Coordinates of C-alpha atoms and ligand atoms in Angstrom, one line a residue:
Chain A
M1 CA 77.0 95.0 -55.3
S2 CA 78.6 92.4 -53.1
T3 CA 80.0 93.1 -49.7
P4 CA 83.8 93.0 -49.7
T5 CA 84.1 91.1 -46.4
T6 CA 81.6 88.7 -45.1
I7 CA 81.2 86.5 -42.1
F8 CA 78.9 84.1 -44.0
S9 CA 79.5 81.1 -46.1
A10 CA 79.9 81.7 -49.8
E11 CA 76.5 80.2 -50.4
L12 CA 74.7 82.4 -47.9
A13 CA 76.6 85.5 -49.0
A14 CA 75.5 84.9 -52.5
R15 CA 71.9 84.4 -51.4
L16 CA 72.0 87.6 -49.5
D17 CA 73.6 89.5 -52.4
R18 CA 70.7 88.5 -54.5
L19 CA 68.0 89.1 -51.8
V20 CA 68.6 92.8 -51.6
T21 CA 68.1 93.2 -55.3
L22 CA 64.7 91.6 -55.3
Y23 CA 62.7 94.4 -53.6
P24 CA 62.0 98.0 -54.6
V25 CA 64.1 99.0 -51.6
K26 CA 67.0 97.1 -50.1
R27 CA 65.7 97.4 -46.5
S28 CA 62.9 95.0 -47.3
A29 CA 65.5 92.2 -47.3
L30 CA 66.4 92.9 -43.6
I31 CA 64.1 90.6 -41.7
P32 CA 64.6 87.5 -43.9
M33 CA 68.3 88.3 -44.0
L34 CA 68.6 88.3 -40.2
L35 CA 66.7 85.0 -40.0
Y36 CA 68.8 83.3 -42.6
A37 CA 72.0 84.7 -41.0
Q38 CA 70.8 83.4 -37.6
D39 CA 70.2 79.9 -39.2
E40 CA 73.8 79.8 -40.1
I41 CA 75.5 81.6 -37.3
G42 CA 73.2 80.5 -34.5
Y43 CA 72.1 84.0 -33.4
C44 CA 72.2 87.6 -34.5
S45 CA 75.6 88.3 -33.2
D46 CA 77.2 91.8 -33.3
A47 CA 79.0 90.8 -36.5
V48 CA 75.7 89.7 -38.1
V49 CA 74.1 93.1 -37.1
A50 CA 77.1 94.9 -38.5
E51 CA 77.1 93.1 -41.8
A52 CA 73.3 93.3 -42.2
A53 CA 73.5 97.1 -41.6
V54 CA 76.0 97.4 -44.5
R55 CA 74.1 95.1 -46.8
V56 CA 70.8 97.0 -46.5
G57 CA 72.4 100.4 -46.0
I58 CA 71.0 101.4 -42.6
T59 CA 72.6 102.0 -39.2
E60 CA 73.3 99.2 -36.8
L61 CA 70.9 100.9 -34.4
D62 CA 68.2 100.6 -36.9
V63 CA 69.0 96.9 -37.4
R64 CA 68.8 96.3 -33.6
N65 CA 65.5 98.2 -33.3
V66 CA 64.0 95.8 -35.9
L67 CA 65.7 92.7 -34.5
S68 CA 64.3 93.2 -31.0
Y69 CA 60.8 93.2 -32.3
Y70 CA 60.7 89.8 -33.8
S71 CA 60.4 86.8 -31.5
M72 CA 62.3 84.4 -33.6
L73 CA 65.4 86.6 -33.8
R74 CA 67.7 86.2 -30.9
Q75 CA 70.8 88.0 -29.7
K76 CA 72.4 85.0 -27.9
P77 CA 72.9 81.4 -28.9
L78 CA 70.4 78.7 -28.1
G79 CA 70.7 75.0 -28.3
K80 CA 71.6 73.3 -31.6
F81 CA 68.1 72.0 -31.4
H82 CA 65.7 74.6 -30.2
I83 CA 62.5 72.9 -28.8
Q84 CA 59.6 75.3 -29.0
V85 CA 56.5 74.0 -27.2
C86 CA 53.2 75.7 -28.0
T87 CA 51.1 76.2 -24.9
N88 CA 48.5 78.4 -26.5
I89 CA 44.8 77.6 -26.3
S90 CA 44.3 74.6 -28.6
C91 CA 47.6 73.1 -27.4
M92 CA 46.9 73.9 -23.7
L93 CA 43.6 72.0 -24.0
R94 CA 45.4 68.9 -25.2
G95 CA 48.3 68.9 -22.8
G96 CA 50.7 71.5 -24.1
Y97 CA 51.8 72.6 -20.7
E98 CA 52.4 69.0 -19.7
I99 CA 54.7 68.6 -22.7
L100 CA 56.5 71.7 -21.8
E101 CA 57.1 70.4 -18.3
H102 CA 58.1 67.1 -19.6
C103 CA 60.8 68.6 -21.9
Q104 CA 62.1 70.8 -19.1
H105 CA 62.4 67.8 -16.7
K106 CA 63.9 65.5 -19.2
L107 CA 66.5 67.9 -20.3
G108 CA 67.0 69.6 -16.9
V109 CA 66.3 73.0 -18.4
H110 CA 64.1 75.0 -16.1
E111 CA 64.1 78.6 -17.2
N112 CA 62.5 79.7 -20.4
K113 CA 65.0 79.5 -23.3
G114 CA 67.4 77.6 -21.0
V115 CA 70.1 75.6 -22.8
T116 CA 71.5 72.1 -21.8
P117 CA 75.1 72.2 -20.7
D118 CA 76.2 70.3 -23.8
G119 CA 74.6 73.0 -25.9
L120 CA 72.5 70.5 -27.8
F121 CA 69.0 71.5 -26.7
S122 CA 67.1 74.5 -25.5
V123 CA 63.4 74.7 -24.5
E124 CA 61.1 77.6 -25.0
E125 CA 57.4 78.1 -24.4
V126 CA 56.0 79.7 -27.6
E127 CA 52.7 81.1 -28.9
C128 CA 50.5 79.4 -31.5
I129 CA 52.6 77.9 -34.3
G130 CA 49.7 77.1 -36.6
A131 CA 49.3 73.5 -35.7
C132 CA 46.2 73.8 -33.5
C133 CA 44.4 70.9 -35.2
W134 CA 47.4 68.6 -34.5
A135 CA 47.8 69.7 -30.9
P136 CA 49.8 69.6 -28.7
A137 CA 52.4 70.8 -31.1
V138 CA 56.1 71.4 -30.9
Q139 CA 58.7 72.9 -33.3
V140 CA 62.3 71.7 -33.2
N141 CA 64.1 74.3 -35.1
Y142 CA 61.8 74.4 -38.2
D143 CA 60.5 70.8 -37.9
Y144 CA 57.0 70.3 -36.7
V145 CA 56.3 67.5 -34.2
E146 CA 52.6 67.2 -33.8
D147 CA 50.0 65.3 -31.7
V148 CA 52.9 65.0 -29.2
T149 CA 52.8 62.7 -26.2
P150 CA 55.6 62.4 -23.6
A151 CA 56.7 59.2 -25.3
S152 CA 56.8 60.7 -28.8
M153 CA 58.6 63.7 -27.5
D154 CA 61.2 61.5 -26.0
A155 CA 61.6 59.7 -29.3
A156 CA 62.0 63.0 -31.1
I157 CA 64.6 64.2 -28.6
D158 CA 66.5 60.9 -29.1
K159 CA 66.4 61.3 -32.8
Y160 CA 67.9 64.8 -32.7
R161 CA 70.5 63.6 -30.2
Q162 CA 71.4 60.9 -32.7
L163 CA 71.6 63.5 -35.5
A164 CA 74.1 65.5 -33.6
R165 CA 76.5 62.5 -33.2
P166 CA 79.6 62.7 -35.5
Q167 CA 79.0 60.1 -38.2
Chain B
M1 CA 49.7 67.8 -40.5
Y2 CA 47.4 65.3 -42.1
L3 CA 44.2 65.5 -44.1
V4 CA 40.8 64.6 -42.7
S5 CA 37.5 64.1 -44.5
H6 CA 33.8 64.2 -43.9
P7 CA 30.8 63.6 -46.3
D8 CA 29.4 67.0 -45.5
E9 CA 32.5 68.7 -46.9
V10 CA 32.1 70.7 -50.1
K11 CA 35.6 70.6 -51.6
V12 CA 36.1 73.7 -53.6
I13 CA 39.4 75.1 -52.4
S14 CA 40.6 71.8 -51.1
F15 CA 39.7 69.7 -54.1
R16 CA 43.3 69.3 -55.1
F17 CA 44.6 68.5 -51.6
G18 CA 46.4 65.2 -51.5
Q19 CA 46.7 64.8 -55.2
G20 CA 50.3 66.1 -55.7
A21 CA 49.2 69.6 -56.9
E22 CA 52.4 71.1 -55.4
Q23 CA 54.0 69.7 -58.6
I24 CA 53.2 72.2 -61.3
D25 CA 52.4 69.6 -64.0
K26 CA 49.9 68.0 -61.7
Y27 CA 48.4 71.4 -60.9
I28 CA 48.0 72.1 -64.6
E29 CA 46.5 68.7 -65.2
L30 CA 43.9 69.5 -62.6
G31 CA 42.9 72.7 -64.4
G32 CA 45.6 75.0 -62.8
Y33 CA 46.5 78.3 -64.3
E34 CA 43.5 78.1 -66.7
Q35 CA 41.7 80.8 -64.8
A36 CA 44.7 83.2 -64.8
R37 CA 44.9 82.7 -68.6
R38 CA 41.2 83.4 -68.9
A39 CA 41.4 86.4 -66.6
I40 CA 43.7 88.1 -69.1
D41 CA 40.9 88.0 -71.7
M42 CA 38.3 89.0 -69.2
G43 CA 40.0 92.2 -68.3
P44 CA 39.9 94.1 -64.9
E45 CA 36.3 95.1 -64.8
A46 CA 34.9 91.7 -65.6
I47 CA 37.2 90.0 -63.1
I48 CA 36.2 92.4 -60.3
N49 CA 32.5 92.0 -61.2
E50 CA 32.8 88.2 -61.0
V51 CA 34.5 88.4 -57.6
K52 CA 31.8 90.8 -56.4
A53 CA 29.1 88.5 -57.6
S54 CA 30.7 85.6 -55.8
N55 CA 30.2 87.3 -52.4
L56 CA 33.7 86.2 -51.5
R57 CA 34.6 87.8 -48.2
G58 CA 38.1 88.1 -46.6
R59 CA 39.2 84.9 -44.9
G60 CA 41.8 86.7 -42.8
G61 CA 39.3 87.6 -40.1
A62 CA 37.3 90.8 -40.9
G63 CA 35.2 89.4 -43.8
F64 CA 35.5 92.4 -46.0
P65 CA 34.0 91.8 -49.5
T66 CA 37.0 91.0 -51.7
G67 CA 35.6 92.4 -55.0
L68 CA 34.8 95.7 -53.3
K69 CA 38.3 95.9 -51.8
W70 CA 39.8 95.5 -55.2
S71 CA 37.5 98.1 -56.7
F72 CA 39.0 100.8 -54.3
V73 CA 42.3 100.6 -56.1
P74 CA 42.5 103.7 -58.2
K75 CA 42.7 103.1 -62.0
G76 CA 45.6 104.6 -63.9
M77 CA 49.3 103.9 -63.6
D78 CA 51.2 106.7 -61.9
R79 CA 52.6 104.6 -59.1
P80 CA 53.5 100.9 -59.0
K81 CA 50.7 98.8 -57.5
Y82 CA 51.2 95.7 -55.4
I83 CA 49.4 92.5 -54.3
L84 CA 50.4 91.4 -50.8
V85 CA 49.3 88.0 -49.7
N86 CA 48.9 87.6 -46.0
G87 CA 50.4 84.3 -44.8
D88 CA 51.2 85.4 -41.3
E89 CA 48.6 83.0 -39.9
S90 CA 49.2 83.6 -36.1
E91 CA 45.8 83.9 -34.5
P92 CA 45.6 81.1 -31.9
G93 CA 43.3 78.3 -33.1
T94 CA 44.0 79.0 -36.7
C95 CA 45.8 76.6 -39.0
K96 CA 43.9 76.7 -42.2
D97 CA 46.3 78.5 -44.5
R98 CA 48.9 75.8 -43.9
P99 CA 47.2 73.1 -45.8
I100 CA 46.7 75.4 -48.8
C101 CA 50.4 76.3 -48.8
E102 CA 51.4 72.6 -48.5
Y103 CA 48.9 70.9 -50.8
D104 CA 47.8 73.5 -53.3
P105 CA 50.5 76.3 -53.3
H106 CA 50.1 77.1 -57.0
S107 CA 46.5 78.2 -56.3
I108 CA 48.0 81.1 -54.2
I109 CA 50.2 82.1 -57.1
E110 CA 47.4 81.9 -59.6
G111 CA 45.1 83.9 -57.3
T112 CA 47.9 86.5 -57.0
I113 CA 48.2 86.8 -60.7
I114 CA 44.4 87.2 -61.1
A115 CA 44.4 89.9 -58.4
G116 CA 47.2 91.7 -60.2
L117 CA 45.3 91.6 -63.5
A118 CA 42.2 92.9 -61.7
V119 CA 43.9 96.0 -60.3
G120 CA 46.8 96.6 -62.6
A121 CA 49.6 95.4 -60.3
K122 CA 52.8 94.0 -61.7
Q123 CA 54.3 92.6 -58.5
G124 CA 53.0 90.3 -55.9
F125 CA 54.5 89.4 -52.5
I126 CA 53.6 86.3 -50.5
Y127 CA 54.4 87.0 -46.9
M128 CA 54.8 83.8 -44.8
R129 CA 55.2 83.7 -41.1
G130 CA 58.8 82.8 -40.2
E131 CA 57.9 79.6 -38.5
Y132 CA 56.5 78.2 -41.8
R133 CA 59.9 77.7 -43.3
Y134 CA 59.1 74.4 -45.0
L135 CA 56.1 76.1 -46.6
L136 CA 58.3 79.0 -47.8
D137 CA 60.6 76.4 -49.4
I138 CA 57.6 74.8 -51.1
M139 CA 56.4 78.2 -52.3
D140 CA 59.8 79.2 -53.6
K141 CA 60.0 76.1 -55.7
C142 CA 56.5 76.7 -57.0
I143 CA 57.3 80.3 -57.9
A144 CA 60.4 79.1 -59.8
D145 CA 58.4 76.5 -61.6
A146 CA 55.7 79.1 -62.6
Y147 CA 58.5 81.4 -63.9
A148 CA 59.9 78.5 -65.9
K149 CA 56.5 77.9 -67.5
G150 CA 56.1 81.5 -68.4
F151 CA 53.2 82.2 -66.0
L152 CA 55.3 84.7 -64.1
G153 CA 57.9 87.2 -65.3
K154 CA 57.9 89.1 -68.6
N155 CA 55.2 88.5 -71.2
I156 CA 53.2 86.1 -69.1
F157 CA 51.3 83.4 -70.9
G158 CA 53.1 84.5 -74.0
I159 CA 51.3 87.9 -74.1
E160 CA 53.6 90.6 -75.3
G161 CA 54.0 93.4 -72.8
L162 CA 52.1 91.7 -70.0
D163 CA 54.5 91.3 -67.0
F164 CA 53.9 90.0 -63.5
D165 CA 56.5 89.2 -60.9
C166 CA 55.9 87.3 -57.7
M167 CA 58.1 86.4 -54.7
S168 CA 57.8 85.0 -51.3
H169 CA 59.0 86.7 -48.1
S170 CA 59.7 85.4 -44.7
G171 CA 58.6 87.0 -41.4
A172 CA 60.4 86.2 -38.2
G173 CA 57.8 85.8 -35.5
A174 CA 55.1 88.4 -34.7
Y175 CA 51.4 88.1 -34.5
E176 CA 50.8 91.8 -35.0
V177 CA 52.5 91.7 -38.3
G178 CA 49.4 89.9 -39.6
E179 CA 47.6 93.2 -39.2
E180 CA 47.6 94.6 -42.7
S181 CA 49.3 97.9 -42.1
A182 CA 51.9 96.4 -39.8
L183 CA 52.4 93.7 -42.5
M184 CA 53.5 96.4 -44.9
E185 CA 55.8 97.9 -42.4
S186 CA 57.4 94.5 -41.8
L187 CA 57.8 93.9 -45.5
E188 CA 59.5 97.3 -45.7
G189 CA 62.1 96.0 -43.2
K190 CA 60.8 97.7 -40.1
R191 CA 59.2 96.9 -36.7
G192 CA 55.6 95.7 -37.2
V193 CA 53.9 98.8 -36.0
P194 CA 50.5 99.7 -37.5
R195 CA 49.9 102.8 -39.8
I196 CA 47.2 105.3 -39.2
R197 CA 44.3 105.1 -41.7
P198 CA 43.2 106.8 -43.9
P199 CA 44.9 106.6 -46.3
F200 CA 43.9 103.0 -46.8
P201 CA 46.4 100.6 -48.4
A202 CA 44.3 100.4 -51.6
V203 CA 45.3 104.0 -52.2
V204 CA 48.7 104.4 -50.3
G205 CA 50.2 101.1 -49.3
L206 CA 53.5 99.3 -49.8
Y207 CA 56.3 101.6 -50.8
G208 CA 53.6 104.3 -51.1
G209 CA 51.8 102.5 -54.0
P210 CA 48.2 101.2 -54.1
T211 CA 48.2 97.8 -52.5
V212 CA 45.7 95.0 -52.2
I213 CA 46.2 92.9 -49.1
N214 CA 44.4 89.6 -48.9
N215 CA 44.6 86.5 -46.8
V216 CA 46.1 83.3 -48.3
E217 CA 42.7 81.5 -48.3
T218 CA 41.0 84.5 -49.9
I219 CA 43.6 84.7 -52.7
A220 CA 43.5 80.9 -53.2
S221 CA 39.7 81.1 -53.5
V222 CA 39.9 83.5 -56.4
P223 CA 40.7 81.0 -59.2
H224 CA 37.8 78.9 -58.0
V225 CA 35.5 81.8 -58.2
L226 CA 36.4 82.2 -61.8
R227 CA 36.3 78.5 -62.4
L228 CA 32.8 78.1 -61.1
G229 CA 31.6 81.6 -62.0
G230 CA 30.7 84.2 -59.4
A231 CA 27.0 83.3 -59.2
E232 CA 27.6 79.6 -58.8
Y233 CA 30.2 80.2 -56.1
A234 CA 27.9 82.5 -54.2
K235 CA 25.2 79.8 -54.2
I236 CA 27.3 77.4 -52.2
G237 CA 27.1 79.7 -49.2
T238 CA 24.5 81.9 -47.6
D239 CA 23.2 85.3 -48.3
R240 CA 26.1 87.8 -48.7
N241 CA 28.5 85.0 -47.6
G242 CA 29.7 83.2 -50.7
G243 CA 31.4 79.9 -51.0
T244 CA 33.1 77.7 -48.5
R245 CA 35.6 78.1 -45.7
L246 CA 38.3 76.0 -44.3
F247 CA 37.2 75.5 -40.7
G248 CA 39.9 74.4 -38.3
I249 CA 38.3 72.5 -35.5
S250 CA 40.6 72.0 -32.5
G251 CA 40.5 71.4 -28.8
H252 CA 38.3 68.8 -27.1
V253 CA 36.8 67.0 -30.2
E254 CA 37.3 63.4 -31.3
K255 CA 38.5 64.3 -34.8
P256 CA 40.2 67.7 -34.9
G257 CA 41.2 68.9 -38.3
V258 CA 40.7 71.4 -41.1
Y259 CA 37.4 70.7 -42.9
E260 CA 36.0 72.6 -45.9
L261 CA 32.3 73.4 -45.2
P262 CA 29.9 75.7 -46.9
M263 CA 29.4 79.1 -45.3
G264 CA 26.5 79.0 -42.9
Y265 CA 27.1 75.4 -41.9
S266 CA 25.7 74.7 -38.4
L267 CA 28.3 75.1 -35.6
R268 CA 26.6 72.3 -33.7
K269 CA 26.9 69.9 -36.6
A270 CA 30.5 70.9 -37.2
I271 CA 31.4 69.9 -33.6
Y272 CA 29.2 66.9 -33.1
E273 CA 29.1 65.3 -36.6
V274 CA 32.0 66.6 -38.6
A275 CA 34.6 66.6 -35.8
G276 CA 33.1 63.5 -34.1
G277 CA 31.8 65.1 -31.0
I278 CA 33.4 65.9 -27.6
K279 CA 36.5 63.9 -26.8
G280 CA 36.0 61.0 -24.5
G281 CA 32.2 61.6 -24.4
K282 CA 32.5 64.5 -22.0
K283 CA 30.1 67.4 -21.9
L284 CA 30.6 70.6 -23.9
K285 CA 31.3 73.8 -21.9
A286 CA 32.0 76.4 -24.4
V287 CA 33.2 77.2 -28.0
V288 CA 35.5 79.9 -29.3
P289 CA 34.1 80.1 -32.9
G290 CA 36.7 82.0 -35.0
G291 CA 40.1 82.1 -33.4
S292 CA 41.1 83.3 -30.0
S293 CA 40.0 86.9 -30.5
T294 CA 36.3 86.0 -31.0
P295 CA 33.9 86.1 -28.0
V296 CA 33.1 82.7 -26.5
L297 CA 29.8 80.9 -27.0
K298 CA 28.3 78.8 -24.2
A299 CA 27.2 75.2 -24.8
D300 CA 23.6 76.3 -25.4
E301 CA 24.5 78.9 -27.9
I302 CA 25.9 76.7 -30.7
D303 CA 22.7 76.4 -32.8
V304 CA 24.0 79.0 -35.2
G305 CA 25.1 79.0 -38.8
M306 CA 28.7 79.8 -39.4
D307 CA 28.9 82.8 -41.6
F308 CA 30.0 86.4 -40.9
D309 CA 26.5 87.7 -40.3
Q310 CA 24.9 84.9 -38.3
L311 CA 27.8 84.8 -35.9
A312 CA 27.8 88.6 -35.6
K313 CA 24.1 88.4 -34.7
A314 CA 25.0 85.8 -32.1
G315 CA 27.3 88.4 -30.5
T316 CA 30.6 86.9 -31.8
M317 CA 32.5 86.6 -35.0
L318 CA 33.5 84.1 -37.7
G319 CA 37.0 85.6 -37.7
S320 CA 39.6 83.2 -39.0
A321 CA 37.2 80.2 -38.6
G322 CA 39.3 78.5 -36.0
I323 CA 36.8 76.7 -33.9
V324 CA 38.2 75.8 -30.4
V325 CA 36.1 73.4 -28.4
L326 CA 36.2 73.4 -24.6
D327 CA 34.8 70.5 -22.6
E328 CA 33.3 70.7 -19.1
T329 CA 36.7 70.2 -17.4
V330 CA 38.2 73.5 -18.6
S331 CA 38.7 76.4 -16.2
I332 CA 37.4 79.4 -18.1
V333 CA 39.6 81.7 -15.9
E334 CA 42.7 79.8 -16.8
F335 CA 41.6 79.8 -20.5
A336 CA 41.0 83.6 -20.3
L337 CA 44.4 84.1 -18.7
R338 CA 46.1 82.1 -21.4
T339 CA 44.3 84.1 -24.0
I340 CA 45.2 87.5 -22.5
K341 CA 48.8 86.4 -21.9
F342 CA 49.0 86.0 -25.6
Y343 CA 47.7 89.4 -26.5
Q344 CA 49.8 91.1 -23.9
H345 CA 52.9 89.4 -25.3
E346 CA 52.0 90.3 -28.9
S347 CA 50.9 93.9 -28.4
C348 CA 53.4 96.0 -30.3
G349 CA 53.3 98.7 -27.7
W350 CA 52.7 101.5 -30.1
C351 CA 49.5 102.8 -28.6
I352 CA 48.7 103.2 -25.0
P353 CA 45.2 101.6 -24.6
C354 CA 46.5 98.3 -26.1
R355 CA 49.9 98.3 -24.4
E356 CA 48.6 99.2 -20.9
G357 CA 45.2 97.6 -21.3
T358 CA 46.5 94.1 -22.2
D359 CA 49.1 94.4 -19.4
W360 CA 46.6 95.3 -16.7
L361 CA 44.2 92.7 -17.9
K362 CA 46.8 90.1 -17.7
K363 CA 47.9 91.2 -14.2
T364 CA 44.3 91.4 -12.9
I365 CA 43.2 88.1 -14.3
T366 CA 46.4 86.5 -12.9
R367 CA 45.6 87.9 -9.5
V368 CA 42.1 86.5 -9.5
Y369 CA 43.3 83.1 -10.8
Q370 CA 45.9 83.0 -8.0
G371 CA 43.2 83.4 -5.4
N372 CA 44.4 86.9 -4.4
G373 CA 41.6 88.8 -6.2
V374 CA 39.1 91.2 -4.7
S375 CA 35.5 91.5 -6.0
K376 CA 36.2 94.9 -7.6
D377 CA 38.7 93.1 -9.9
L378 CA 35.9 91.5 -11.9
D379 CA 34.3 94.8 -12.6
N380 CA 37.6 96.3 -13.4
I381 CA 38.4 93.6 -15.9
K382 CA 35.2 94.3 -17.8
Y383 CA 35.5 98.1 -17.5
L384 CA 39.1 98.1 -18.7
A385 CA 38.4 95.8 -21.7
E386 CA 35.3 97.8 -22.7
N387 CA 37.3 100.9 -22.7
M388 CA 40.0 99.5 -25.0
M389 CA 37.4 98.8 -27.6
G390 CA 37.8 101.0 -30.7
R391 CA 40.4 103.2 -29.0
T392 CA 43.5 101.6 -30.5
F393 CA 45.5 102.2 -33.7
C394 CA 44.8 98.7 -35.0
P395 CA 42.3 96.1 -34.0
L396 CA 44.7 94.1 -31.8
G397 CA 43.3 96.0 -28.8
D398 CA 39.8 94.8 -29.8
A399 CA 41.1 91.3 -30.3
A400 CA 42.3 91.3 -26.7
A401 CA 39.3 93.0 -25.2
M402 CA 36.5 91.1 -27.0
P403 CA 37.2 87.6 -25.7
T404 CA 37.9 89.0 -22.3
I405 CA 34.5 90.7 -22.1
G406 CA 32.9 87.4 -23.3
F407 CA 34.6 85.3 -20.6
I408 CA 33.9 87.7 -17.7
T409 CA 30.3 88.3 -18.8
K410 CA 29.2 84.7 -19.6
F411 CA 31.3 82.9 -17.0
R412 CA 31.4 85.4 -14.1
D413 CA 30.5 82.6 -11.7
E414 CA 33.8 80.9 -12.5
F415 CA 35.7 84.1 -11.8
E416 CA 33.8 84.6 -8.6
A417 CA 34.7 81.1 -7.4
F418 CA 38.3 82.2 -7.3
L419 CA 37.4 85.0 -4.9
S420 CA 35.8 82.6 -2.4
E421 CA 37.2 81.2 0.8
N422 CA 38.3 78.0 -0.9
P423 CA 39.4 79.0 -4.4
P424 CA 40.1 76.3 -7.0
T425 CA 43.7 75.2 -7.5
P426 CA 45.4 77.0 -10.3
G427 CA 46.9 74.9 -13.2
L428 CA 50.2 74.9 -15.0
V429 CA 49.8 78.3 -16.6
L430 CA 51.0 80.0 -13.5
Q431 CA 53.8 77.6 -12.6
Q432 CA 55.3 78.3 -16.0
A433 CA 55.2 82.0 -15.3
P434 CA 57.0 82.8 -12.0
N435 CA 57.6 86.5 -12.8
L436 CA 53.9 86.9 -13.7
V437 CA 53.0 85.6 -10.2
Q438 CA 55.3 88.0 -8.5
L439 CA 54.1 91.0 -10.4
A440 CA 50.5 90.2 -9.8
A441 CA 51.0 89.8 -6.1
H442 CA 51.4 93.6 -5.7
Ligands
FMN501 C1 46.2 91.8 -34.8 C2 45.8 91.3 -36.1 C3 46.4 90.2 -36.6 C4 46.0 89.7 -37.9 N1 46.6 88.6 -38.4 C5 46.2 88.2 -39.6 C6 46.9 87.0 -40.2 O1 47.7 86.4 -39.5 N2 46.5 86.6 -41.4 C7 45.6 87.3 -42.1 O2 45.3 87.0 -43.2 N3 44.9 88.4 -41.6 C8 45.3 88.8 -40.4 N4 44.6 90.0 -39.9 C9 43.7 90.7 -40.7 C10 44.4 91.6 -41.7 O3 44.6 92.9 -41.0 C11 43.6 91.9 -43.0 O4 42.3 92.3 -42.6 C12 43.5 90.7 -43.9 O5 44.8 90.2 -44.2 C13 42.9 91.1 -45.2 O6 42.7 90.1 -46.0 P1 41.2 89.5 -46.3 O7 40.3 90.6 -46.7 O8 41.5 88.6 -47.4 O9 40.7 88.8 -45.1 C14 45.0 90.4 -38.6 C15 44.4 91.6 -38.1 C16 44.8 92.0 -36.8 C17 44.2 93.2 -36.3
FES502 S1 47.5 76.8 -30.3 FE1 49.2 75.5 -30.4 S2 49.6 75.5 -32.5 FE2 47.9 76.8 -32.4

């Protein structure tokens, strides 16, 4: 059954319509649904929560309880490019904290999950992202940047800045 | 991510890496899906016996014998049964499931089908941590290709009445969700809080049905067990530790990377030969042998074979086989603090010893590291950690306590140095955590 009104693009709405049919219970679709919704909307807004609740057939409170558990799900917008710097053990040993500081200084973002004034970038210290052998490692949205040096980090930031320019 | 290679490697699970096996036709050309087809003729009992004979043990951390786990699933068909593949891979120091998902994803699907045939399950789920989006996309394409070839869906391999469905599922960031019962909760769309056992998942699991939960590497090893035969596979490893493992060697080595070595391979050789020795010719201080939850080994304790039993005898664990190498410049107190900071962050808060224990450990180690500690703190750290052991709903409490006990026992002098008149200067860990510092000052 499709939802009569949706805040999502037709493509995402269709994907979510299908997602709930794949599992023995609809609720199983909740976590991927919130993540895919966040990918499109930028965060799990009240409207996202409300629609997810209808789609899986639970209360908004239940959705929020789940939402608050998962570190990737967020309730406020972050930068268009969210820079996640791993500082966990393998990365720490190879300069993860220095990379985190470098990003913070370069972008002038000094609190964890802070956003640049133009809304382009945000910086977060994260736990292990499964790139320990290619440390220090960073994820920009879902892209991996590995064996990072301050210079290669600058290059990556420039690349994303370029991507954001209207063509 | 990139591939590395060393002559001592025994490429069983990684033999297709770098050959384009993520394309289904290439995978088939390299012998793919032959074992799933064969498993249909073998039947459940023969499959389980072969897996038992292989001495394959869980690659997720605990090393439980895979064949035995499968044999716990009750026979008979009253409730739907499930295969749940654990691709949450979040233990710091661990990045060995990633290359399988990227370079040989069909082996995971094939292993899932074989597990399904072995226990009578008709549905498999492959749970991937949310950060692995590009791998989820690869997996989705592979699953679609396997459906198109008739290896998944109705009447698989053209056999009337034999159905098996498989789908991927994305998490959204949570270490605890890698714990098997929390994994099921998460897949059911809930917070990742562990379930009390018994009942064990093999009897009452996902949606109340009997469920086999295996790590990605375990499942991907299964087709190779059948390909080589259980006895041959067992021979590659050591007594009761069959086959090979993907060892992720990270930290202060010249050539970090994921290497496939036989079970029981020497830890010293892995560091000094396979991974090229300590970076920059420095001296070795310590090694965390199997992911951040495993107790540290000192530099003179690395003459040990890497299998579950030998490392247990050495007072630590093989865990997820993520070897983290620390050179002489590392402050163990800082390293211990970063480790406990992780577990405190990841505790789900469900049970008190873990929630409070990780929090107090973090506060106390922070205080010491800041130079504000008192000598009683060191005993308290040890006492607190020891009292968390075995007292929590799930082993996350142990995972936090074990390394802490290791650090404070084996490197007590380094902790004591922070209590002295002239304590060492703390590193960046603290500067990045202002609220931590304020809290610990009390
Ligand atoms: C806190 C915690 C986190 C875990 N994380 C993972 C994980 O990310 N991946 C994994 O395969 N197993 C993980 N495990 C182990 C699982 O609970 C389970 O034992 C394993 O998936 C079983 O598969 P195996 O027998 O093939 O190893 C974790 C365990 C605990 C206690
Ligand atoms: S510790 Fe940084 S990716 Fe694993």
